[in-house]
Amino acid sequence: MTGRHTGSDLRQRALVPVLVFLGTVVALISSLGAPLVPTIADVDHVSLTDAQWSLTITLLVGSVATPVMGRLGDGPHRRRVVLGSLATVLAGSVLAALPLGFGYLVTGRGMQGVGLGLVPLAIATARDVLPPERSRPAVAMLSITTVAGVGLGYPLTGLITESLGIHAGFWFGAIISGLALLAAALVVPAVGPREKRPLDAPGAALLAVGLASLLLALSEGEVWGWTSARVLGLVLFALALLVGWSFHELRTAHPLVDLRTLRNRSVLTANVAGLIAGVAMYMLMSMVTRFVQTPSATGYGFGTSVLVTGLVLLPFSAASVASSKLVPLLTRRTSTAMVLPIGCLISLLSMVMFLFARGSLWELFVVMGIAGLGVGCTFAVMPGLIVNAVPAHETGSAISFNQVLRTIGYTTGSVLSAVVLEAHTAPGRILPANSGYQAAAWLGCAIWVVTGVVAIVLPRRSAAGKRPVTPVTVDEELMDESIADAESAEDIATATPHRSGR
């Protein structure tokens, strides 16, 4: 009997490290394609445009799989969904690592994209299983892993590829995904008795095709031409499908994503801010990685290798992880609602620094460190805002939808930076003028300002006209005690149902 209790205690103590490891693995594997695009083009004898699909396909599959996995994970089969998705990621990693040709590589990268839906399930598991004092920091850390892992994945990929070749990078992905599968099988528990709800297959199909069309247009717009019939047609087709999907979700009895939760000011703020912040974050990352690799003969840039480029992003990962310690302090000193605009302000500072201080490599290390701190604070509180506002059986689906919006923001930010730089590239030239980075940085500053304004104004406008039942100070005190405390959230919702939107 004692042995069983001891084993159960060990599994619970290991749960948070395992969940964080799963999130880190997902982020590492999803970032494997970006630094390797030129090498893939050279090894597999394809164009850079075609090689870019090794990154695009992962985002496409992930954007479709995430909401479906989130809904399935809210039912009684969450453990099976977690293990099944990890097995798919492992199989995809092996397929991408084998020297079978470009088609198999892209297929494997698509299978790896299924793993992007794991973080929302990890957050839902932390909410359900852990006591409040452990679930609060766990949820914040899990949200940060999606951005911290990207900065960690670049230098690891560069080091492995330069030392052992391109296929070794994907074998590394296979090894860590295999370890993640083993750890999850040993530690991740099954959820308690839950109602089995039917999957909204029509909603899943509409969302899948709509998102795939939108992301395809964003990914290929630079190649096809932004005013081409293919791009404009795809965008209009995607918007029509997504509007139809929204109406369908509001009318069906068992929606894939319960859009009614957007009536809650916390959920709406987290989703809108997540989308816009994702744009600004990837604009800076795309600019920095391209800037440092530009040959210094152009008058700017440092001509660095993939490995050194990845090292520039390491401060971003380290600072985003460190922000998980800063967020509770900021929450106690201000309020949970204020941490989001504070994070936007710090991120704005990093963009301003890139605008005026990028003449030395060490300055870019500082820029990325500040950016990681700001993005970490911003993204750390978003799941808590959502978790505190939705019922337990909607956690996975609601967090998944937020993750999809972030993915759209990431893709848009990457494309937006490329478009601005292309506009500042002289005819017949390959590299943009330094003024292109100036223009892109100013645009990034404007986007962070908009995100901050949204984080401040949207909750107040949503709450306008509502008669408070309890003093604001009491509400802030309760919110300060927990970023992602499900039990406290349910108590607040019961006492003040108008504030939770239910």
Coordinates of C-alpha atoms in Angstrom, one line a residue:
M1 CA 0.0 0.0 0.0
T2 CA 2.8 2.4 1.0
G3 CA 4.6 1.5 -2.2
R4 CA 1.6 2.4 -4.3
H5 CA 1.3 5.7 -2.6
T6 CA 5.0 6.4 -3.0
G7 CA 4.8 5.6 -6.7
S8 CA 1.8 7.8 -7.1
D9 CA 3.5 10.7 -5.3
L10 CA 6.6 10.2 -7.5
R11 CA 4.5 10.4 -10.7
Q12 CA 2.8 13.5 -9.5
R13 CA 6.1 15.2 -8.6
A14 CA 7.4 14.3 -12.0
L15 CA 4.3 15.5 -13.8
V16 CA 5.3 19.2 -14.1
P17 CA 8.9 18.4 -15.4
V18 CA 7.4 15.9 -17.9
L19 CA 4.8 18.3 -19.2
V20 CA 7.4 21.1 -19.6
F21 CA 9.6 18.7 -21.4
L22 CA 6.8 17.8 -23.8
G23 CA 6.2 21.5 -24.5
T24 CA 9.9 22.1 -25.1
V25 CA 10.2 19.0 -27.4
V26 CA 7.3 20.3 -29.5
A27 CA 8.9 23.7 -29.8
L28 CA 12.3 22.3 -30.6
I29 CA 10.9 20.0 -33.3
S30 CA 8.7 22.6 -34.9
S31 CA 11.7 25.0 -35.2
L32 CA 14.0 22.4 -36.8
G33 CA 13.0 23.3 -40.3
A34 CA 13.7 27.1 -40.2
P35 CA 17.6 27.0 -40.0
L36 CA 17.8 24.1 -42.3
V37 CA 15.9 25.4 -45.3
P38 CA 19.0 26.4 -47.4
T39 CA 20.7 23.1 -46.5
I40 CA 17.6 21.1 -47.5
A41 CA 17.5 22.9 -50.8
D42 CA 21.1 22.0 -51.5
V43 CA 21.0 18.4 -50.3
D44 CA 17.7 17.5 -52.0
H45 CA 18.3 19.6 -55.1
V46 CA 15.1 21.7 -54.8
S47 CA 14.5 25.4 -54.9
L48 CA 14.5 27.5 -51.7
T49 CA 10.8 28.1 -52.3
D50 CA 10.1 24.3 -52.3
A51 CA 12.5 23.8 -49.3
Q52 CA 10.4 26.3 -47.4
W53 CA 7.7 23.7 -47.3
S54 CA 9.7 21.8 -44.7
L55 CA 8.7 24.6 -42.3
T56 CA 5.3 25.6 -43.8
I57 CA 3.8 22.1 -43.7
T58 CA 4.5 21.8 -40.0
L59 CA 2.5 25.0 -39.2
L60 CA -0.3 24.0 -41.6
V61 CA -0.8 20.6 -40.0
G62 CA -0.4 22.0 -36.5
S63 CA -3.0 24.7 -37.0
V64 CA -5.5 22.0 -38.1
A65 CA -4.6 19.4 -35.5
T66 CA -4.5 21.7 -32.5
P67 CA -8.2 22.5 -32.1
V68 CA -9.2 18.9 -32.9
M69 CA -6.8 17.5 -30.3
G70 CA -8.0 20.2 -27.8
R71 CA -11.6 19.1 -28.2
L72 CA -10.7 15.4 -28.0
G73 CA -8.5 16.0 -25.0
D74 CA -11.4 17.6 -23.1
G75 CA -13.1 14.2 -23.1
P76 CA -12.3 11.0 -21.4
H77 CA -9.5 10.0 -23.8
R78 CA -6.9 12.8 -23.1
R79 CA -4.1 10.4 -22.3
R80 CA -4.7 8.4 -25.5
V81 CA -4.6 11.7 -27.5
V82 CA -1.3 12.7 -25.9
L83 CA 0.3 9.4 -26.5
G84 CA -1.1 9.0 -30.0
S85 CA 0.2 12.5 -31.0
L86 CA 3.6 11.8 -29.6
A87 CA 3.8 8.5 -31.5
T88 CA 2.9 10.4 -34.7
V89 CA 5.6 12.9 -34.0
L90 CA 8.1 10.1 -33.4
A91 CA 7.2 8.4 -36.6
G92 CA 7.4 11.7 -38.5
S93 CA 10.8 12.5 -37.0
V94 CA 12.2 9.1 -38.2
L95 CA 10.7 9.6 -41.6
A96 CA 12.2 13.1 -41.9
A97 CA 15.6 11.8 -40.7
L98 CA 15.9 8.9 -43.3
P99 CA 17.6 9.9 -46.6
L100 CA 14.5 9.0 -48.7
G101 CA 14.1 12.2 -50.6
F102 CA 12.4 15.5 -50.3
G103 CA 8.8 14.2 -50.5
Y104 CA 9.3 11.9 -47.5
L105 CA 11.0 14.7 -45.6
V106 CA 8.0 17.0 -46.1
T107 CA 5.6 14.2 -45.1
G108 CA 7.6 13.6 -41.9
R109 CA 7.6 17.3 -41.1
G110 CA 3.8 17.3 -41.5
M111 CA 3.5 14.4 -39.1
Q112 CA 5.6 16.4 -36.6
G113 CA 3.2 19.2 -36.8
V114 CA 0.6 17.1 -34.9
G115 CA 2.7 17.8 -31.8
L116 CA 1.8 21.5 -31.8
G117 CA -1.5 20.5 -30.2
L118 CA 0.2 19.0 -27.2
V119 CA 0.8 22.2 -25.1
P120 CA -2.9 23.0 -24.6
L121 CA -3.5 19.4 -23.5
A122 CA -0.5 19.7 -21.1
I123 CA -2.1 22.9 -19.7
A124 CA -5.5 21.2 -19.2
T125 CA -3.8 18.3 -17.5
A126 CA -2.0 20.6 -15.1
R127 CA -5.2 22.3 -14.3
D128 CA -7.1 19.1 -13.6
V129 CA -4.4 17.1 -11.7
L130 CA -2.2 19.4 -9.8
P131 CA -3.1 21.3 -6.6
P132 CA -3.5 25.1 -7.0
E133 CA -0.1 26.0 -5.6
R134 CA 1.6 23.8 -8.3
S135 CA -0.8 24.4 -11.2
R136 CA -0.2 28.2 -11.2
P137 CA 3.5 28.2 -12.1
A138 CA 3.1 25.1 -14.2
V139 CA 0.5 26.7 -16.5
A140 CA 2.6 29.9 -16.9
M141 CA 5.8 27.8 -17.7
L142 CA 3.9 25.6 -20.2
S143 CA 2.8 28.7 -22.1
I144 CA 6.3 30.0 -22.3
T145 CA 7.8 26.7 -23.6
T146 CA 6.3 27.3 -27.0
V147 CA 8.4 30.4 -27.5
A148 CA 11.4 29.5 -25.4
G149 CA 12.0 26.3 -27.4
V150 CA 12.2 28.1 -30.7
G151 CA 15.2 30.1 -29.4
L152 CA 16.8 27.0 -28.1
G153 CA 16.1 25.0 -31.2
Y154 CA 18.1 27.3 -33.6
P155 CA 21.5 26.9 -32.0
L156 CA 21.0 23.2 -31.3
T157 CA 20.1 22.6 -34.9
G158 CA 23.0 24.7 -36.2
L159 CA 25.5 22.9 -34.0
I160 CA 24.2 19.4 -34.9
T161 CA 23.9 20.1 -38.6
E162 CA 27.4 21.7 -39.0
S163 CA 29.0 18.9 -37.0
L164 CA 27.1 15.8 -38.2
G165 CA 25.0 16.8 -41.3
I166 CA 21.4 17.6 -42.0
H167 CA 19.9 14.2 -41.2
A168 CA 21.4 14.2 -37.8
G169 CA 19.3 17.2 -36.9
F170 CA 16.1 15.2 -37.6
W171 CA 17.5 12.2 -35.8
F172 CA 17.9 14.4 -32.8
G173 CA 14.2 15.2 -33.1
A174 CA 13.4 11.5 -33.2
I175 CA 15.5 10.8 -30.1
I176 CA 13.9 13.6 -27.9
S177 CA 10.3 12.8 -29.2
G178 CA 11.0 9.1 -28.3
L179 CA 12.0 10.2 -24.8
A180 CA 9.0 12.4 -24.5
L181 CA 6.7 9.5 -25.5
L182 CA 8.3 7.2 -22.9
A183 CA 8.0 9.9 -20.2
A184 CA 4.4 10.6 -21.0
A185 CA 3.5 6.9 -20.9
L186 CA 5.0 6.6 -17.4
V187 CA 3.7 9.9 -15.9
V188 CA 0.7 11.5 -17.7
P189 CA -2.4 10.3 -15.9
A190 CA -5.8 9.5 -17.3
V191 CA -8.5 12.0 -16.6
G192 CA -11.4 11.2 -14.3
P193 CA -14.9 10.2 -15.5
R194 CA -16.0 12.7 -18.2
E195 CA -18.9 13.0 -20.6
K196 CA -18.0 11.7 -24.0
R197 CA -19.0 14.4 -26.5
P198 CA -19.3 13.9 -30.2
L199 CA -16.5 15.5 -32.3
D200 CA -17.8 18.4 -34.5
A201 CA -16.6 16.9 -37.8
P202 CA -18.1 19.5 -40.1
G203 CA -16.6 22.3 -37.9
A204 CA -13.3 20.6 -37.9
A205 CA -13.4 20.3 -41.7
L206 CA -14.4 23.9 -42.2
L207 CA -11.7 25.2 -39.9
A208 CA -9.0 22.9 -41.4
V209 CA -9.6 24.0 -44.9
G210 CA -10.1 27.6 -44.0
L211 CA -6.9 27.8 -41.9
A212 CA -4.9 25.8 -44.4
S213 CA -5.9 28.2 -47.2
L214 CA -5.1 31.3 -45.2
L215 CA -1.7 30.0 -44.1
L216 CA -0.9 28.8 -47.6
A217 CA -1.7 32.2 -49.0
L218 CA 0.5 33.9 -46.3
S219 CA 3.3 31.5 -46.9
E220 CA 3.4 31.6 -50.6
G221 CA 2.3 35.2 -51.2
E222 CA 5.9 36.5 -51.7
V223 CA 6.5 33.9 -54.4
W224 CA 3.2 34.0 -56.2
G225 CA 2.7 37.8 -55.8
W226 CA 0.5 39.4 -53.2
T227 CA -1.9 40.7 -55.9
S228 CA -2.0 37.4 -57.9
A229 CA -5.2 35.6 -58.5
R230 CA -4.1 32.6 -56.5
V231 CA -3.3 34.6 -53.4
L232 CA -6.4 36.8 -53.5
G233 CA -8.6 33.8 -54.3
L234 CA -7.1 31.8 -51.4
V235 CA -7.6 34.6 -49.0
L236 CA -11.2 35.2 -50.0
F237 CA -11.9 31.5 -49.9
A238 CA -10.4 31.2 -46.5
L239 CA -12.3 34.2 -45.1
A240 CA -15.6 32.8 -46.4
L241 CA -14.9 29.4 -44.9
L242 CA -13.9 30.9 -41.5
V243 CA -17.0 33.1 -41.4
G244 CA -19.1 30.0 -42.2
W245 CA -17.3 28.1 -39.5
S246 CA -18.0 30.8 -36.9
F247 CA -21.7 30.7 -37.7
H248 CA -21.7 26.9 -37.5
E249 CA -19.9 26.9 -34.2
L250 CA -22.4 29.2 -32.6
R251 CA -25.3 27.1 -33.8
T252 CA -24.1 23.5 -33.2
A253 CA -24.8 21.7 -29.9
H254 CA -21.3 20.4 -29.5
P255 CA -18.9 22.9 -31.1
L256 CA -15.2 22.2 -31.8
V257 CA -14.4 25.6 -30.2
D258 CA -17.0 27.3 -28.0
L259 CA -16.9 30.8 -29.5
R260 CA -19.4 31.9 -26.8
T261 CA -16.5 32.1 -24.4
L262 CA -15.3 35.1 -26.4
R263 CA -18.0 37.1 -24.6
N264 CA -15.8 36.8 -21.6
R265 CA -13.5 39.8 -21.5
S266 CA -10.5 37.8 -20.3
V267 CA -10.8 35.2 -23.0
L268 CA -11.3 37.8 -25.7
T269 CA -8.4 39.9 -24.5
A270 CA -6.1 36.8 -24.4
N271 CA -7.0 35.7 -27.9
V272 CA -6.8 39.1 -29.6
A273 CA -3.6 40.0 -27.8
G274 CA -2.1 36.5 -28.6
L275 CA -2.8 37.0 -32.3
I276 CA -1.3 40.5 -32.5
A277 CA 1.6 39.7 -30.2
G278 CA 2.5 36.7 -32.3
V279 CA 2.8 39.0 -35.3
A280 CA 5.2 41.4 -33.6
M281 CA 7.3 38.6 -32.0
Y282 CA 8.0 36.8 -35.2
M283 CA 8.7 40.1 -37.0
L284 CA 11.6 40.7 -34.7
M285 CA 12.9 37.1 -34.8
S286 CA 12.7 37.0 -38.6
M287 CA 14.5 40.4 -38.9
V288 CA 17.3 39.5 -36.4
T289 CA 18.1 36.1 -37.9
R290 CA 18.2 37.6 -41.4
F291 CA 20.1 40.7 -40.3
V292 CA 23.0 38.9 -38.5
Q293 CA 23.5 36.5 -41.5
T294 CA 23.8 39.4 -44.0
P295 CA 27.4 39.8 -45.2
S296 CA 29.0 42.9 -43.6
A297 CA 30.1 44.0 -47.1
T298 CA 26.6 45.3 -47.6
G299 CA 27.2 48.0 -45.0
Y300 CA 25.3 46.3 -42.3
G301 CA 25.0 42.7 -40.9
F302 CA 27.6 40.4 -39.6
G303 CA 27.7 37.4 -42.0
T304 CA 27.3 34.9 -39.2
S305 CA 26.8 31.1 -39.6
V306 CA 23.6 29.3 -38.7
L307 CA 25.2 28.3 -35.4
V308 CA 26.1 31.8 -34.4
T309 CA 22.7 33.0 -35.6
G310 CA 21.1 30.5 -33.2
L311 CA 23.3 31.7 -30.4
V312 CA 21.9 35.2 -30.8
L313 CA 18.5 33.8 -30.0
L314 CA 19.6 32.0 -26.9
P315 CA 19.0 35.1 -24.6
F316 CA 15.5 35.1 -25.9
S317 CA 14.9 31.6 -24.6
A318 CA 16.7 32.2 -21.3
A319 CA 14.8 35.4 -20.6
S320 CA 11.4 34.0 -21.5
V321 CA 12.0 31.2 -19.0
A322 CA 13.2 33.7 -16.4
S323 CA 10.0 35.7 -16.9
S324 CA 8.1 32.9 -15.2
K325 CA 9.7 34.1 -12.0
L326 CA 9.0 37.7 -12.8
V327 CA 5.3 37.3 -13.5
P328 CA 4.2 36.3 -9.9
L329 CA 6.1 39.3 -8.6
L330 CA 4.4 41.7 -11.1
T331 CA 1.1 40.1 -10.3
R332 CA 1.5 40.7 -6.6
R333 CA 2.7 44.3 -7.1
T334 CA 0.0 45.2 -9.7
S335 CA -2.6 42.8 -10.9
T336 CA -2.9 39.9 -13.3
A337 CA -4.7 42.2 -15.8
M338 CA -1.7 44.6 -15.8
V339 CA 1.0 42.0 -16.5
L340 CA -0.1 41.7 -20.1
P341 CA 0.4 45.4 -21.0
I342 CA 3.6 45.5 -19.0
G343 CA 4.9 42.6 -21.1
C344 CA 3.9 44.5 -24.3
L345 CA 5.8 47.6 -23.0
I346 CA 9.0 45.5 -22.4
S347 CA 8.6 44.0 -25.9
L348 CA 8.2 47.4 -27.4
L349 CA 11.5 48.4 -25.7
S350 CA 13.3 45.5 -27.5
M351 CA 11.9 46.7 -30.8
V352 CA 13.0 50.2 -30.2
M353 CA 16.5 49.0 -29.3
F354 CA 16.7 47.1 -32.5
L355 CA 15.7 50.2 -34.3
F356 CA 18.5 52.3 -32.8
A357 CA 21.1 49.9 -31.5
R358 CA 22.1 47.1 -33.9
G359 CA 25.6 48.1 -34.9
S360 CA 27.2 45.4 -32.8
L361 CA 26.5 41.8 -32.2
W362 CA 26.4 42.2 -28.5
E363 CA 23.6 44.7 -28.9
L364 CA 21.5 42.1 -30.6
F365 CA 22.1 39.7 -27.7
V366 CA 20.7 42.4 -25.4
V367 CA 17.7 43.1 -27.8
M368 CA 16.8 39.4 -27.9
G369 CA 17.1 39.1 -24.1
I370 CA 14.7 42.0 -23.5
A371 CA 12.4 40.6 -26.2
G372 CA 12.3 37.2 -24.4
L373 CA 11.5 38.8 -21.1
G374 CA 8.6 40.8 -22.6
V375 CA 7.2 38.0 -24.7
G376 CA 7.5 35.6 -21.7
C377 CA 5.5 37.9 -19.5
T378 CA 2.9 38.5 -22.2
F379 CA 2.4 34.8 -23.1
A380 CA 2.7 33.5 -19.5
V381 CA -0.6 35.2 -18.4
M382 CA -2.7 34.4 -21.4
P383 CA -3.5 30.7 -20.5
G384 CA -4.3 31.9 -16.9
L385 CA -6.8 34.5 -18.2
I386 CA -8.5 31.7 -20.2
V387 CA -8.4 29.0 -17.6
N388 CA -9.9 31.3 -15.0
A389 CA -12.8 32.1 -17.3
V390 CA -13.9 28.8 -18.8
P391 CA -15.3 25.6 -17.3
A392 CA -12.8 22.7 -16.7
H393 CA -14.3 20.6 -19.6
E394 CA -13.6 23.5 -22.0
T395 CA -9.9 24.1 -21.0
G396 CA -8.2 22.1 -23.8
S397 CA -10.4 23.5 -26.5
A398 CA -10.1 27.1 -25.4
I399 CA -6.3 27.0 -25.0
S400 CA -6.1 25.3 -28.4
F401 CA -7.9 28.1 -30.1
N402 CA -5.6 30.6 -28.5
Q403 CA -2.6 28.5 -29.8
V404 CA -4.1 28.5 -33.3
L405 CA -4.4 32.3 -33.2
R406 CA -0.8 32.5 -32.1
T407 CA 0.3 30.3 -35.0
I408 CA -1.5 32.6 -37.5
G409 CA 0.2 35.5 -35.8
Y410 CA 3.6 33.9 -36.2
T411 CA 3.1 33.2 -39.8
T412 CA 1.8 36.7 -40.5
G413 CA 4.7 38.3 -38.7
S414 CA 7.3 36.3 -40.7
V415 CA 5.6 37.2 -43.9
L416 CA 5.1 40.8 -43.0
S417 CA 8.8 41.3 -42.2
A418 CA 9.7 39.7 -45.6
V419 CA 7.3 41.9 -47.4
V420 CA 8.7 45.1 -45.9
L421 CA 12.3 44.1 -46.6
E422 CA 11.4 43.1 -50.1
A423 CA 9.9 46.5 -50.7
H424 CA 13.3 48.0 -49.7
T425 CA 15.3 45.8 -52.0
A426 CA 16.5 47.6 -55.1
P427 CA 15.8 46.0 -58.6
G428 CA 18.5 43.5 -59.4
R429 CA 19.6 43.2 -55.8
I430 CA 19.2 40.2 -53.5
L431 CA 19.6 41.9 -50.2
P432 CA 17.5 44.8 -48.9
A433 CA 18.8 48.2 -47.9
N434 CA 19.4 48.9 -44.2
S435 CA 16.4 51.3 -44.4
G436 CA 14.2 48.2 -44.8
Y437 CA 15.0 47.1 -41.3
Q438 CA 14.3 50.6 -40.1
A439 CA 10.8 50.5 -41.7
A440 CA 10.1 47.0 -40.4
A441 CA 11.2 47.9 -36.9
W442 CA 8.9 51.0 -36.9
L443 CA 6.0 48.8 -38.0
G444 CA 6.9 46.3 -35.2
C445 CA 6.8 49.1 -32.7
A446 CA 3.4 50.1 -33.9
I447 CA 2.1 46.6 -33.5
W448 CA 3.3 46.3 -29.9
V449 CA 1.6 49.6 -29.1
V450 CA -1.6 48.3 -30.6
T451 CA -1.2 45.1 -28.5
G452 CA -0.7 47.0 -25.3
V453 CA -3.7 49.2 -26.0
V454 CA -5.9 46.2 -26.7
A455 CA -4.7 44.6 -23.4
I456 CA -5.7 47.7 -21.5
V457 CA -8.8 49.0 -23.3
L458 CA -10.6 45.8 -24.4
P459 CA -11.3 44.5 -20.9
R460 CA -12.6 47.9 -19.7
R461 CA -14.8 48.3 -22.8
S462 CA -16.2 44.7 -22.3
A463 CA -16.9 45.4 -18.7
A464 CA -18.5 48.8 -19.3
G465 CA -22.1 49.1 -18.1
K466 CA -21.8 46.0 -15.8
R467 CA -22.7 46.6 -12.2
P468 CA -20.0 45.2 -10.0
V469 CA -21.2 42.8 -7.3
T470 CA -17.9 42.8 -5.4
P471 CA -15.3 45.5 -4.9
V472 CA -12.6 45.6 -7.6
T473 CA -10.0 45.2 -4.9
V474 CA -11.4 41.9 -3.8
D475 CA -11.5 40.7 -7.4
E476 CA -7.8 41.7 -7.9
E477 CA -6.8 40.1 -4.7
L478 CA -8.3 36.8 -5.8
M479 CA -6.8 37.1 -9.2
D480 CA -3.4 37.9 -7.8
E481 CA -3.3 34.7 -5.9
S482 CA -3.5 32.6 -9.0
I483 CA -2.7 33.0 -12.7
A484 CA -4.3 29.7 -13.5
D485 CA -6.1 28.4 -10.4
A486 CA -9.1 26.6 -11.7
E487 CA -10.7 26.1 -8.2
S488 CA -10.4 29.8 -7.4
A489 CA -11.8 30.7 -10.8
E490 CA -14.9 28.5 -10.3
D491 CA -15.4 30.1 -6.8
I492 CA -15.2 33.6 -8.4
A493 CA -17.6 32.5 -11.2
T494 CA -20.1 31.2 -8.7
A495 CA -20.0 34.3 -6.6
T496 CA -20.0 36.8 -9.5
P497 CA -21.4 35.0 -12.6
H498 CA -21.6 38.2 -14.6
R499 CA -17.8 38.5 -14.5
S500 CA -17.1 35.1 -15.9
G501 CA -19.5 35.4 -18.8
R502 CA -21.4 32.3 -17.8

